Each structure stands twice: as C-alpha cells, then as structure tokens.
Amino acid sequence: MALELIERRQRRNTTIASQGLEARALLACGHAEGARRTAIDLARSYPRHAGALAAATSVLAAADDFAAVEEAVAAYLDAKPNDMQGILSMAAAAATTGRAEIADTYLQRLGAGVPAGITDEQLVQLRWVADKLG
C-alpha cells in the first residue's frame, strides 16, 4: 500500500528528492532491480547535482551495483573535479560494498583533517566511512 502511494505521488510530482525517496523505498520493499533502475535514472538525469549523486550512489551501493556507482561518480567528477560530495559518495559506496582500498584512496583526496566548507551531512558521511574503514 505504501509503495503504491509513493508511486502515485511520483507520477504527479517528480523531484530529485522524490526520486531518491522512491529508490530507497523500492530497495526497502525488496525491489532491488526497480531501486537500481530508479537510482541510475536519477544519476543520469542530474549528473551534476550533489543531492542526486548522494541518493543514487547510496542506493546503488546497497543494491551492490558498484559499476553503476563508478559511472555516476565519474560523470559527476568530470564536471566537478575534486568536489567533496563526489569524493564522499564514492568513498561511502566503496566502504558499503567492502572495497576498503578504493574508499581509502578517495578519502586521501580530501587531505588531512576536516575539509573546509564541509556540511553537517557530509561530516556525518565522512565519519561513517572512516569508522567503517577502522
């Protein structure tokens, strides 16, 4: 019932946030393929949007589609080289899927300490990745 309600609302008002919500809801309901397709569509529709990237890569990592994560992050970082959200999204996805070496490589790009201009949400993500890596 809840999934049907989300789908009806989606058809009326599609935003980046609502597409991210749809992908997460599909994943939570056990519809990994639908979640994956929605996340890929989100990343491809908004290849330069930090929020779209964060939502898409978290769902893709949870659905264990690291190739799609790499594609989304590559497109984002091509447009915004060394952008913190792109780097954190890749590090988090790599950590989620057990690719510690890749996660560490991306975290190293941020340098030592807490990067200037980091948002609260990004700080939480950075800490999560660091904790996951040990």
JSON list of N, CA and C in Angstrom, two decimals, residues 3-15 17-23:
[
{"chain": "A", "resi": 3, "resn": "LEU", "atom": "N", "xyz": [3.96, 1.60, -0.94]},
{"chain": "A", "resi": 3, "resn": "LEU", "atom": "CA", "xyz": [4.70, 1.69, -2.20]},
{"chain": "A", "resi": 3, "resn": "LEU", "atom": "C", "xyz": [3.80, 2.23, -3.31]},
{"chain": "A", "resi": 4, "resn": "GLU", "atom": "N", "xyz": [2.54, 1.79, -3.34]},
{"chain": "A", "resi": 4, "resn": "GLU", "atom": "CA", "xyz": [1.59, 2.29, -4.35]},
{"chain": "A", "resi": 4, "resn": "GLU", "atom": "C", "xyz": [1.36, 3.79, -4.17]},
{"chain": "A", "resi": 5, "resn": "LEU", "atom": "N", "xyz": [1.25, 4.24, -2.94]},
{"chain": "A", "resi": 5, "resn": "LEU", "atom": "CA", "xyz": [1.06, 5.66, -2.67]},
{"chain": "A", "resi": 5, "resn": "LEU", "atom": "C", "xyz": [2.26, 6.47, -3.15]},
{"chain": "A", "resi": 6, "resn": "ILE", "atom": "N", "xyz": [3.44, 5.98, -2.87]},
{"chain": "A", "resi": 6, "resn": "ILE", "atom": "CA", "xyz": [4.65, 6.68, -3.32]},
{"chain": "A", "resi": 6, "resn": "ILE", "atom": "C", "xyz": [4.68, 6.74, -4.84]},
{"chain": "A", "resi": 7, "resn": "GLU", "atom": "N", "xyz": [4.34, 5.63, -5.50]},
{"chain": "A", "resi": 7, "resn": "GLU", "atom": "CA", "xyz": [4.35, 5.61, -6.96]},
{"chain": "A", "resi": 7, "resn": "GLU", "atom": "C", "xyz": [3.34, 6.59, -7.54]},
{"chain": "A", "resi": 8, "resn": "ARG", "atom": "N", "xyz": [2.14, 6.68, -6.96]},
{"chain": "A", "resi": 8, "resn": "ARG", "atom": "CA", "xyz": [1.13, 7.64, -7.44]},
{"chain": "A", "resi": 8, "resn": "ARG", "atom": "C", "xyz": [1.63, 9.07, -7.28]},
{"chain": "A", "resi": 9, "resn": "ARG", "atom": "N", "xyz": [2.20, 9.37, -6.15]},
{"chain": "A", "resi": 9, "resn": "ARG", "atom": "CA", "xyz": [2.72, 10.73, -5.92]},
{"chain": "A", "resi": 9, "resn": "ARG", "atom": "C", "xyz": [3.87, 11.03, -6.87]},
{"chain": "A", "resi": 10, "resn": "GLN", "atom": "N", "xyz": [4.67, 10.04, -7.14]},
{"chain": "A", "resi": 10, "resn": "GLN", "atom": "CA", "xyz": [5.80, 10.23, -8.05]},
{"chain": "A", "resi": 10, "resn": "GLN", "atom": "C", "xyz": [5.33, 10.65, -9.44]},
{"chain": "A", "resi": 11, "resn": "ARG", "atom": "N", "xyz": [4.27, 10.04, -9.90]},
{"chain": "A", "resi": 11, "resn": "ARG", "atom": "CA", "xyz": [3.78, 10.37, -11.24]},
{"chain": "A", "resi": 11, "resn": "ARG", "atom": "C", "xyz": [3.32, 11.82, -11.32]},
{"chain": "A", "resi": 12, "resn": "ARG", "atom": "N", "xyz": [2.85, 12.38, -10.22]},
{"chain": "A", "resi": 12, "resn": "ARG", "atom": "CA", "xyz": [2.38, 13.76, -10.20]},
{"chain": "A", "resi": 12, "resn": "ARG", "atom": "C", "xyz": [3.49, 14.77, -10.01]},
{"chain": "A", "resi": 13, "resn": "ASN", "atom": "N", "xyz": [4.48, 14.45, -9.22]},
{"chain": "A", "resi": 13, "resn": "ASN", "atom": "CA", "xyz": [5.48, 15.44, -8.84]},
{"chain": "A", "resi": 13, "resn": "ASN", "atom": "C", "xyz": [6.84, 14.77, -8.70]},
{"chain": "A", "resi": 14, "resn": "THR", "atom": "N", "xyz": [7.62, 14.82, -9.75]},
{"chain": "A", "resi": 14, "resn": "THR", "atom": "CA", "xyz": [8.93, 14.18, -9.71]},
{"chain": "A", "resi": 14, "resn": "THR", "atom": "C", "xyz": [10.00, 15.22, -9.44]},
{"chain": "A", "resi": 15, "resn": "THR", "atom": "N", "xyz": [10.66, 15.07, -8.31]},
{"chain": "A", "resi": 15, "resn": "THR", "atom": "CA", "xyz": [11.79, 15.93, -7.96]},
{"chain": "A", "resi": 15, "resn": "THR", "atom": "C", "xyz": [12.97, 15.03, -7.65]},
{"chain": "A", "resi": 17, "resn": "ALA", "atom": "N", "xyz": [14.53, 14.87, -4.84]},
{"chain": "A", "resi": 17, "resn": "ALA", "atom": "CA", "xyz": [14.29, 14.27, -3.53]},
{"chain": "A", "resi": 17, "resn": "ALA", "atom": "C", "xyz": [13.27, 13.13, -3.61]},
{"chain": "A", "resi": 18, "resn": "SER", "atom": "N", "xyz": [12.21, 13.32, -4.41]},
{"chain": "A", "resi": 18, "resn": "SER", "atom": "CA", "xyz": [11.20, 12.27, -4.50]},
{"chain": "A", "resi": 18, "resn": "SER", "atom": "C", "xyz": [11.72, 11.04, -5.24]},
{"chain": "A", "resi": 19, "resn": "GLN", "atom": "N", "xyz": [12.58, 11.25, -6.23]},
{"chain": "A", "resi": 19, "resn": "GLN", "atom": "CA", "xyz": [13.18, 10.10, -6.92]},
{"chain": "A", "resi": 19, "resn": "GLN", "atom": "C", "xyz": [14.11, 9.33, -5.97]},
{"chain": "A", "resi": 20, "resn": "GLY", "atom": "N", "xyz": [14.86, 10.06, -5.16]},
{"chain": "A", "resi": 20, "resn": "GLY", "atom": "CA", "xyz": [15.71, 9.40, -4.17]},
{"chain": "A", "resi": 20, "resn": "GLY", "atom": "C", "xyz": [14.88, 8.61, -3.17]},
{"chain": "A", "resi": 21, "resn": "LEU", "atom": "N", "xyz": [13.77, 9.20, -2.73]},
{"chain": "A", "resi": 21, "resn": "LEU", "atom": "CA", "xyz": [12.87, 8.52, -1.81]},
{"chain": "A", "resi": 21, "resn": "LEU", "atom": "C", "xyz": [12.28, 7.27, -2.45]},
{"chain": "A", "resi": 22, "resn": "GLU", "atom": "N", "xyz": [11.88, 7.40, -3.70]},
{"chain": "A", "resi": 22, "resn": "GLU", "atom": "CA", "xyz": [11.32, 6.24, -4.41]},
{"chain": "A", "resi": 22, "resn": "GLU", "atom": "C", "xyz": [12.34, 5.10, -4.49]},
{"chain": "A", "resi": 23, "resn": "ALA", "atom": "N", "xyz": [13.57, 5.43, -4.83]},
{"chain": "A", "resi": 23, "resn": "ALA", "atom": "CA", "xyz": [14.61, 4.41, -4.94]},
{"chain": "A", "resi": 23, "resn": "ALA", "atom": "C", "xyz": [14.85, 3.73, -3.59]}
]
